[in-house]
């Protein structure tokens, strides 16, 4: 009989595993379970539903008919526990689902740190589709929203409220937005972007408690400095943690997340894990054992599909990559661009004198090999940056060829010559010459010039 792979979680990790198992094997019976929604949707697009740019239907990358067509069974329901001895999921209504192999891909849950008032009506995190529905209800007719916690989800939540003309106070504990992750230049650039959008950004501000009004709903936030900020809605966006509460009584070993080896295997035979809920027993040098990002979930899902279809494959934490948009500011990172430079690593950081544009290239001082790129307000080509990092290219080589990284020179202004000029001003003894690209842009320019 065909083996039955049950995947708990219909996010990017679980769905990628399901799709790739089906691509590689026609026989395997696949069931995907989720309590959140019937179908896979793009979690990163949740904000656009609230902002009115998309409808929920648009966030589903596949037609609803895709799953039956590909014989991927879907089951909606919340799993209360995993019976590893009996090889079955146990749902909160007591029903069970047997598996031969199980993939746990249960994502993250929003953090709470025990603040007084954190469970009042009108206070919530933003992670799930249900959170989006609550936010819709909780923000009706409010005079002000307060966002607590300066991470990626925090800034998105501030932008969501702002898009509906709801005044926002944004409390960030750090002295500058995400200054624990971003170098000072990037962090300050984002502070300015947030403020220019009319957000009341409070840096170095900590939550003490949330107070209720006469109706029992959140009515004000009180900071550690004793300031009271009246509001009708409080978003707690103080990070996420692996969603593993339902595993408490199981034999599956957990720490911060579900502990897995290099093949994404848990300590229990035939039980694997992928995505945000995973904690790698052994992370790659310079990488974290829990990486709650979209691209990690996708890569893990793909890797696991190989293992589950007879080709045991280790999961390799590839080059770090991430991207997002902070209001109008696009951001991308390739490789390493930490808040503080490690010993032996130097940086070339160009910023536009007036506009919110930044291009950073980090490199090893010993041999000038490039270790990372960070760009803001400019979009660079993934393939170019990735290839240069993989090939161990030097700063000199990268600068000479920097034009190849420009995402779309037809639409994006080019700043490569300014980055090269910055380098040449620092190292005048061996100036770099930017190689001019031939192609449509060059051709149009030469036509214009003639
Ligand atoms: C607002 C927002 C914006 C984001 N923006 C970015 C971004 O710009 N870039 C980026 O890289 N990442 C971003 N992320 C993070 C990214 O969305 C996650 O890393 C990714 O979705 C995790 O995928 P996953 O498959 O591991 O888990 P999830 O997408 O969380 O899926 C887990 C699924 O498992 C189900 N489940 C869990 N427990 C149970 C249970 N007991 N019973 C039944 N079902 C269960 C859940 O309901 C859920 O459907 C963002 C996240 C949010 C919330």
Coordinates of C-alpha atoms and ligand atoms in Angstrom, one line a residue:
X1 CA 0.0 0.0 0.0
X2 CA 1.2 3.5 -0.8
X3 CA 2.7 5.3 2.2
X4 CA 0.7 8.1 3.8
X5 CA 2.5 11.3 4.4
X6 CA 0.6 13.7 6.7
X7 CA 1.7 17.3 6.8
X8 CA 0.6 19.4 9.7
X9 CA 0.5 23.0 8.5
X10 CA -0.5 24.5 5.2
X11 CA 2.0 27.3 5.2
X12 CA 4.9 27.7 2.8
X13 CA 6.9 24.9 4.4
X14 CA 4.2 22.3 4.5
X15 CA 2.8 23.2 1.1
X16 CA 6.2 23.2 -0.6
X17 CA 6.8 19.7 0.9
X18 CA 3.4 18.5 -0.4
X19 CA 3.9 19.9 -3.9
X20 CA 7.4 18.5 -4.3
X21 CA 6.5 15.1 -2.9
X22 CA 3.7 14.9 -5.5
X23 CA 6.0 16.0 -8.3
X24 CA 8.5 13.3 -7.4
X25 CA 6.1 10.5 -6.6
X26 CA 2.7 9.7 -8.0
X27 CA 1.8 7.0 -5.5
X28 CA 2.4 8.6 -2.1
X29 CA -0.9 9.5 -0.3
X30 CA -0.5 13.1 0.9
X31 CA -2.8 14.8 3.5
X32 CA -2.3 18.4 4.5
X33 CA -3.9 19.5 7.8
X34 CA -4.5 23.1 9.0
X35 CA -6.8 24.7 11.5
X36 CA -6.3 28.2 10.1
X37 CA -7.7 28.2 6.5
X38 CA -8.9 25.6 4.0
X39 CA -6.2 26.6 1.5
X40 CA -2.6 27.8 1.4
X41 CA -2.3 31.6 1.3
X42 CA 0.6 34.0 1.4
X43 CA 1.1 35.1 5.0
X44 CA 3.3 37.9 3.9
X45 CA 0.4 39.4 1.9
X46 CA -1.9 39.6 4.9
X47 CA -1.3 43.3 5.3
X48 CA -2.4 44.1 1.8
X49 CA -5.8 42.6 2.5
X50 CA -6.3 45.1 5.3
X51 CA -5.0 47.9 3.2
X52 CA -7.4 47.1 0.5
X53 CA -4.8 46.3 -2.2
X54 CA -5.8 42.6 -2.4
X55 CA -8.7 40.4 -1.5
X56 CA -8.0 37.2 0.4
X57 CA -8.7 35.2 -2.8
X58 CA -5.7 37.0 -4.4
X59 CA -3.3 35.8 -1.7
X60 CA -3.9 32.1 -2.7
X61 CA -1.1 31.2 -5.2
X62 CA -3.1 28.1 -6.4
X63 CA -6.6 27.6 -7.6
X64 CA -8.8 25.7 -5.2
X65 CA -9.1 22.9 -7.7
X66 CA -5.3 22.5 -7.7
X67 CA -5.3 20.2 -4.6
X68 CA -7.8 17.6 -5.9
X69 CA -6.1 17.7 -9.3
X70 CA -2.8 16.8 -7.6
X71 CA -4.4 14.4 -5.2
X72 CA -3.3 16.4 -2.2
X73 CA -6.0 15.8 0.4
X74 CA -6.9 18.7 2.7
X75 CA -8.2 18.4 6.2
X76 CA -9.3 21.4 8.2
X77 CA -9.0 21.1 12.0
X78 CA -6.9 21.9 15.0
X79 CA -4.6 19.2 16.2
X80 CA -4.5 18.9 20.0
X81 CA -1.6 16.3 20.2
X82 CA 0.5 13.8 18.4
X83 CA 0.3 10.2 19.4
X84 CA 3.8 9.1 18.3
X85 CA 3.3 5.5 19.6
X86 CA 0.1 5.1 17.6
X87 CA 1.4 7.1 14.7
X88 CA -1.7 9.4 14.6
X89 CA -2.7 13.0 15.0
X90 CA -5.4 13.6 17.5
X91 CA -7.7 16.5 16.8
X92 CA -9.4 18.8 19.4
X93 CA -12.7 17.0 18.7
X94 CA -11.1 13.7 19.5
X95 CA -10.9 12.4 15.9
X96 CA -7.7 11.0 14.7
X97 CA -5.7 10.7 11.5
X98 CA -3.1 8.0 11.0
X99 CA 0.2 8.6 9.3
X100 CA 3.2 6.6 8.1
X101 CA 5.4 9.7 8.0
X102 CA 4.6 13.0 9.6
X103 CA 5.8 16.5 8.8
X104 CA 5.3 19.1 11.4
X105 CA 5.2 22.5 9.8
X106 CA 3.2 24.5 12.3
X107 CA 4.9 27.9 11.9
X108 CA 5.1 30.5 14.7
X109 CA 3.0 32.2 17.3
X110 CA 3.1 35.8 18.5
X111 CA 5.0 36.5 21.7
X112 CA 3.5 38.0 24.9
X113 CA 5.6 38.9 27.9
X114 CA 3.0 38.9 30.7
X115 CA 2.2 42.6 30.6
X116 CA -0.8 43.7 32.7
X117 CA -3.7 44.1 30.2
X118 CA -2.2 42.1 27.4
X119 CA -5.3 39.9 27.1
X120 CA -7.8 42.7 27.1
X121 CA -10.2 42.9 24.1
X122 CA -8.6 45.2 21.6
X123 CA -5.1 43.9 22.2
X124 CA -3.7 41.4 19.8
X125 CA -0.7 40.1 17.7
X126 CA -0.7 39.8 14.0
X127 CA 0.2 36.4 12.6
X128 CA -2.8 34.4 11.4
X129 CA -5.8 34.9 9.2
X130 CA -7.9 35.0 12.4
X131 CA -5.7 37.8 13.7
X132 CA -6.4 39.7 10.5
X133 CA -10.1 39.3 11.1
X134 CA -9.7 40.4 14.7
X135 CA -7.8 43.5 13.6
X136 CA -10.5 44.3 11.2
X137 CA -13.1 44.2 14.0
X138 CA -10.8 45.8 16.7
X139 CA -9.9 48.9 14.7
X140 CA -13.4 50.0 13.6
X141 CA -13.9 53.6 14.6
X142 CA -10.9 53.9 16.9
X143 CA -9.1 57.2 17.4
X144 CA -5.6 55.9 17.7
X145 CA -3.7 52.6 17.5
X146 CA -0.5 51.8 19.5
X147 CA 2.0 49.3 18.0
X148 CA 4.4 47.8 20.6
X149 CA 7.6 46.3 19.3
X150 CA 9.8 47.4 16.5
X151 CA 10.2 44.3 14.3
X152 CA 9.1 43.6 10.7
X153 CA 5.6 42.8 11.7
X154 CA 5.4 45.9 13.9
X155 CA 6.3 48.3 11.0
X156 CA 3.8 46.5 8.8
X157 CA 1.1 46.9 11.4
X158 CA 1.8 50.6 11.7
X159 CA 1.6 50.9 7.9
X160 CA -1.7 49.0 7.9
X161 CA -3.3 51.4 10.4
X162 CA -1.8 54.4 8.7
X163 CA -3.3 53.3 5.3
X164 CA -6.8 53.8 7.0
X165 CA -5.8 57.2 8.3
X166 CA -5.8 55.9 11.9
X167 CA -3.2 57.8 13.9
X168 CA -0.4 55.4 15.1
X169 CA 2.0 55.6 18.0
X170 CA 4.8 53.1 17.6
X171 CA 6.7 52.1 20.7
X172 CA 10.2 50.7 20.1
X173 CA 12.4 49.7 23.0
X174 CA 15.7 50.1 21.2
X175 CA 17.3 53.5 20.7
X176 CA 16.7 53.2 16.9
X177 CA 14.4 50.9 14.8
X178 CA 15.8 47.3 14.8
X179 CA 19.2 48.6 15.7
X180 CA 20.0 45.1 17.0
X181 CA 19.7 43.8 13.4
X182 CA 20.5 46.7 11.1
X183 CA 23.6 48.9 11.0
X184 CA 23.1 52.4 12.2
X185 CA 22.8 54.0 8.7
X186 CA 20.0 51.6 7.7
X187 CA 18.2 51.8 11.0
X188 CA 18.2 55.6 10.9
X189 CA 17.0 55.6 7.3
X190 CA 14.0 53.6 8.4
X191 CA 13.4 55.8 11.4
X192 CA 13.1 58.7 9.0
X193 CA 10.9 56.8 6.6
X194 CA 8.5 55.9 9.5
X195 CA 8.3 59.5 10.7
X196 CA 7.9 60.9 7.2
X197 CA 4.8 58.8 6.9
X198 CA 3.3 60.5 9.9
X199 CA 3.8 57.7 12.5
X200 CA 4.5 58.9 16.0
X201 CA 7.6 56.8 16.5
X202 CA 8.9 56.6 20.1
X203 CA 12.4 55.2 20.4
X204 CA 13.7 53.9 23.7
X205 CA 10.1 53.5 24.8
X206 CA 8.9 50.5 26.8
X207 CA 5.5 49.2 27.6
X208 CA 4.5 49.0 31.3
X209 CA 0.8 48.1 31.1
X210 CA -2.3 48.4 29.1
X211 CA -5.4 49.9 30.8
X212 CA -9.0 49.1 30.2
X213 CA -11.8 51.7 29.7
X214 CA -15.3 51.5 31.3
X215 CA -16.4 49.0 28.5
X216 CA -13.5 46.6 29.5
X217 CA -11.7 47.2 26.3
X218 CA -8.1 48.5 25.9
X219 CA -8.3 52.2 26.3
X220 CA -4.7 53.3 27.0
X221 CA -1.1 52.2 27.0
X222 CA 1.2 53.3 29.9
X223 CA 4.9 53.4 29.2
X224 CA 7.7 52.7 31.7
X225 CA 8.3 56.5 31.8
X226 CA 4.8 56.9 33.1
X227 CA 3.3 58.4 30.0
X228 CA -0.3 57.4 29.2
X229 CA -1.3 57.1 25.6
X230 CA -5.0 56.9 25.0
X231 CA -5.9 54.4 22.2
X232 CA -8.6 52.0 21.1
X233 CA -6.3 49.3 19.7
X234 CA -3.0 47.8 20.8
X235 CA -0.9 45.6 18.5
X236 CA 1.7 43.4 20.4
X237 CA 4.3 42.8 17.7
X238 CA 7.2 41.8 20.0
X239 CA 8.4 38.9 17.9
X240 CA 7.3 35.3 17.4
X241 CA 8.3 31.9 18.7
X242 CA 7.9 28.4 17.2
X243 CA 4.4 27.2 17.5
X244 CA 4.9 24.0 19.5
X245 CA 2.6 24.3 22.5
X246 CA 0.5 21.3 21.3
X247 CA 3.6 19.0 21.5
X248 CA 4.1 19.6 25.3
X249 CA 3.0 16.1 26.2
X250 CA 4.5 14.3 23.2
X251 CA 7.7 12.4 23.0
X252 CA 8.9 14.8 20.3
X253 CA 12.0 16.6 21.6
X254 CA 11.7 20.4 21.7
X255 CA 13.7 23.3 23.0
X256 CA 12.8 26.7 21.6
X257 CA 11.5 24.9 18.5
X258 CA 11.2 21.3 17.3
X259 CA 14.7 19.9 17.4
X260 CA 15.8 18.4 14.1
X261 CA 19.0 17.0 12.7
X262 CA 20.6 17.9 9.4
X263 CA 17.9 15.8 7.6
X264 CA 15.1 17.7 9.4
X265 CA 14.4 14.5 11.4
X266 CA 13.1 14.7 14.9
X267 CA 14.1 12.3 17.7
X268 CA 11.0 10.1 16.8
X269 CA 11.3 7.8 13.7
X270 CA 9.2 9.0 10.7
X271 CA 8.5 12.4 12.3
X272 CA 10.1 15.4 10.5
X273 CA 9.7 19.2 10.9
X274 CA 10.1 22.2 8.5
X275 CA 9.7 25.9 8.5
X276 CA 9.3 28.4 11.4
X277 CA 8.7 25.7 14.0
X278 CA 12.1 24.1 13.5
X279 CA 15.2 24.5 15.7
X280 CA 18.3 23.0 14.0
X281 CA 20.4 21.0 16.4
X282 CA 23.4 22.3 14.5
X283 CA 23.2 25.7 12.8
X284 CA 25.7 26.7 10.1
X285 CA 28.4 29.1 11.3
X286 CA 27.0 32.6 11.7
X287 CA 23.4 31.4 11.3
X288 CA 20.7 31.0 13.8
X289 CA 19.1 27.6 14.7
X290 CA 15.6 29.1 14.4
X291 CA 15.0 31.1 11.2
X292 CA 11.4 32.2 11.0
X293 CA 11.4 33.5 7.4
X294 CA 9.5 32.5 4.2
X295 CA 12.5 31.4 2.2
X296 CA 13.8 29.1 4.9
X297 CA 10.4 27.4 5.0
X298 CA 10.4 26.9 1.3
X299 CA 13.9 25.5 1.2
X300 CA 13.2 23.1 4.0
X301 CA 10.0 21.9 2.4
X302 CA 11.8 21.2 -0.9
X303 CA 14.6 19.3 0.9
X304 CA 12.2 17.2 2.9
X305 CA 10.3 16.2 -0.2
X306 CA 13.5 14.6 -1.5
X307 CA 14.1 12.7 1.8
X308 CA 10.4 11.5 1.9
X309 CA 10.6 10.2 -1.7
X310 CA 13.6 8.0 -1.2
X311 CA 16.5 10.4 -1.7
X312 CA 17.7 11.3 1.8
X313 CA 19.0 14.9 1.5
X314 CA 20.5 17.1 4.2
X315 CA 19.2 20.6 4.6
X316 CA 21.8 23.2 3.9
X317 CA 21.3 26.7 5.2
X318 CA 22.1 28.4 2.0
X319 CA 23.1 32.1 1.7
X320 CA 21.1 34.3 3.8
X321 CA 18.6 36.3 1.8
X322 CA 15.6 38.4 2.9
X323 CA 13.5 41.2 1.5
X324 CA 10.7 43.4 2.6
X325 CA 9.2 46.9 2.1
X326 CA 9.0 49.5 4.8
X327 CA 6.3 51.9 3.7
X328 CA 7.8 52.9 0.3
X329 CA 11.3 51.8 1.1
X330 CA 12.4 48.5 -0.5
X331 CA 14.9 46.4 1.3
X332 CA 17.0 43.4 0.4
X333 CA 19.9 41.6 2.1
X334 CA 22.2 39.0 0.6
X335 CA 24.7 37.3 2.8
X336 CA 25.9 39.1 5.9
X337 CA 25.2 42.7 6.8
X338 CA 25.0 42.6 10.6
X339 CA 24.4 45.6 13.0
X340 CA 28.0 45.4 14.1
X341 CA 30.8 44.4 11.8
X342 CA 32.7 41.3 12.9
X343 CA 36.5 41.6 13.3
X344 CA 38.3 41.5 9.9
X345 CA 35.2 42.6 7.9
X346 CA 35.0 46.1 6.4
X347 CA 32.1 47.9 4.7
X348 CA 31.6 50.2 1.8
X349 CA 28.3 52.1 2.5
X350 CA 26.9 54.6 0.0
X351 CA 23.9 56.8 0.8
X352 CA 22.2 59.3 -1.4
X353 CA 22.7 62.9 0.0
X354 CA 18.9 63.6 0.1
X355 CA 16.9 60.5 -0.9
X356 CA 16.3 57.4 1.1
X357 CA 18.8 55.2 -0.9
X358 CA 21.5 53.1 0.5
X359 CA 23.9 50.5 -1.0
X360 CA 26.2 48.6 1.4
X361 CA 28.8 46.0 0.4
X362 CA 30.7 44.1 3.2
X363 CA 34.0 42.5 2.5
X364 CA 36.8 40.7 4.2
X365 CA 39.8 43.0 4.9
X366 CA 42.4 40.2 4.3
X367 CA 41.4 39.4 0.7
X368 CA 38.6 41.8 -0.1
X369 CA 36.2 38.9 -0.8
X370 CA 32.6 40.2 -0.5
X371 CA 30.6 38.8 2.4
X372 CA 27.2 40.6 2.0
X373 CA 25.0 43.2 0.3
X374 CA 22.3 45.3 1.8
X375 CA 20.3 47.7 -0.3
X376 CA 17.5 50.1 0.6
X377 CA 15.4 52.1 -1.8
X378 CA 17.2 50.3 -4.7
X379 CA 16.4 46.9 -6.0
X380 CA 19.3 44.6 -6.9
X381 CA 19.2 41.4 -8.9
X382 CA 19.1 38.3 -6.7
X383 CA 21.0 36.1 -9.2
X384 CA 23.9 38.6 -9.5
X385 CA 24.4 39.1 -5.8
X386 CA 23.9 35.4 -5.0
X387 CA 26.4 34.4 -7.7
X388 CA 29.1 36.9 -6.6
X389 CA 28.8 35.6 -3.0
X390 CA 28.9 32.0 -4.2
X391 CA 31.9 32.6 -6.4
X392 CA 33.8 34.5 -3.7
X393 CA 34.2 37.6 -5.8
X394 CA 36.3 40.5 -4.5
X395 CA 35.0 44.0 -3.9
X396 CA 37.0 45.2 -6.9
X397 CA 35.3 42.7 -9.2
X398 CA 31.9 43.4 -7.8
X399 CA 32.3 47.2 -8.2
X400 CA 33.6 46.8 -11.8
X401 CA 30.5 44.8 -12.6
X402 CA 28.0 46.5 -10.3
X403 CA 25.8 47.5 -13.2
X404 CA 24.8 43.9 -13.6
X405 CA 23.1 43.9 -10.2
X406 CA 20.7 46.8 -11.1
X407 CA 17.3 45.1 -11.2
X408 CA 15.8 47.0 -14.0
X409 CA 17.8 49.9 -15.4
X410 CA 14.9 50.9 -17.6
X411 CA 12.9 51.8 -14.5
X412 CA 15.4 52.2 -11.7
X413 CA 17.9 55.0 -11.7
X414 CA 21.4 53.8 -11.6
X415 CA 23.7 54.7 -8.7
X416 CA 26.6 52.3 -9.5
X417 CA 28.9 55.1 -10.6
X418 CA 28.4 56.9 -7.3
X419 CA 29.2 53.7 -5.3
X420 CA 32.4 53.3 -7.4
X421 CA 33.3 57.0 -6.9
X422 CA 33.0 56.5 -3.1
X423 CA 35.3 53.5 -3.3
X424 CA 37.8 55.4 -5.4
X425 CA 37.8 58.3 -3.0
X426 CA 38.7 55.8 -0.2
X427 CA 41.3 54.0 -2.3
X428 CA 42.7 56.5 -4.8
X429 CA 45.9 54.5 -5.3
X430 CA 44.0 51.8 -7.3
X431 CA 40.8 53.2 -8.7
X432 CA 38.1 51.0 -10.1
X433 CA 36.5 51.5 -13.5
X434 CA 32.9 50.6 -13.7
X435 CA 32.3 48.4 -16.8
X436 CA 29.6 49.9 -18.9
X437 CA 26.9 47.4 -19.8
X438 CA 25.9 47.1 -23.4
X439 CA 22.2 46.3 -24.0
X440 CA 19.0 48.1 -24.4
X441 CA 19.7 50.9 -22.0
X442 CA 23.1 51.6 -23.4
X443 CA 21.7 51.4 -26.9
X444 CA 18.9 53.9 -26.1
X445 CA 21.4 56.2 -24.4
X446 CA 23.7 56.1 -27.4
X447 CA 20.7 56.8 -29.7
X448 CA 19.7 59.8 -27.4
X449 CA 23.3 61.0 -27.5
X450 CA 23.7 60.8 -31.2
Ligands
LIG1 C1 2.4 39.9 8.8 C2 3.6 39.0 8.4 C3 4.6 39.5 7.5 C4 5.7 38.7 7.2 N1 6.6 39.2 6.3 C5 7.6 38.4 5.9 C6 8.6 38.9 4.9 O1 8.4 40.0 4.4 N2 9.6 38.1 4.6 C7 9.8 36.8 5.2 O2 10.7 36.1 4.9 N3 8.9 36.4 6.1 C8 7.9 37.1 6.5 N4 7.0 36.7 7.5 C9 7.2 35.4 8.1 C10 6.7 34.3 7.2 O3 5.4 34.5 6.8 C11 6.9 32.9 7.9 O4 8.2 32.7 8.1 C12 6.3 31.8 7.1 O5 4.9 32.0 6.7 C13 6.3 30.5 7.9 O6 5.9 29.5 7.2 P1 5.6 28.0 7.8 O7 5.1 27.2 6.7 O8 6.7 27.6 8.6 O9 4.4 28.3 8.9 P2 3.0 29.0 8.8 O10 2.9 29.9 7.6 O11 2.8 29.7 10.1 O12 2.0 27.8 8.6 C14 1.7 27.0 9.7 C15 0.3 26.4 9.6 O13 0.1 25.4 10.5 C16 -1.1 25.5 11.1 N5 -1.1 24.9 12.4 C17 -0.3 25.2 13.4 N6 -0.6 24.5 14.5 C18 -1.6 23.7 14.2 C19 -2.4 22.8 14.9 N7 -2.1 22.4 16.2 N8 -3.4 22.2 14.3 C20 -3.8 22.5 13.0 N9 -3.0 23.4 12.3 C21 -2.0 24.0 12.9 C22 -1.4 27.0 11.1 O14 -2.7 27.2 11.3 C23 -0.8 27.4 9.8 O15 -1.7 27.4 8.8 C24 5.9 37.4 7.8 C25 4.9 37.0 8.7 C26 3.8 37.8 9.1 C27 2.8 37.3 10.1

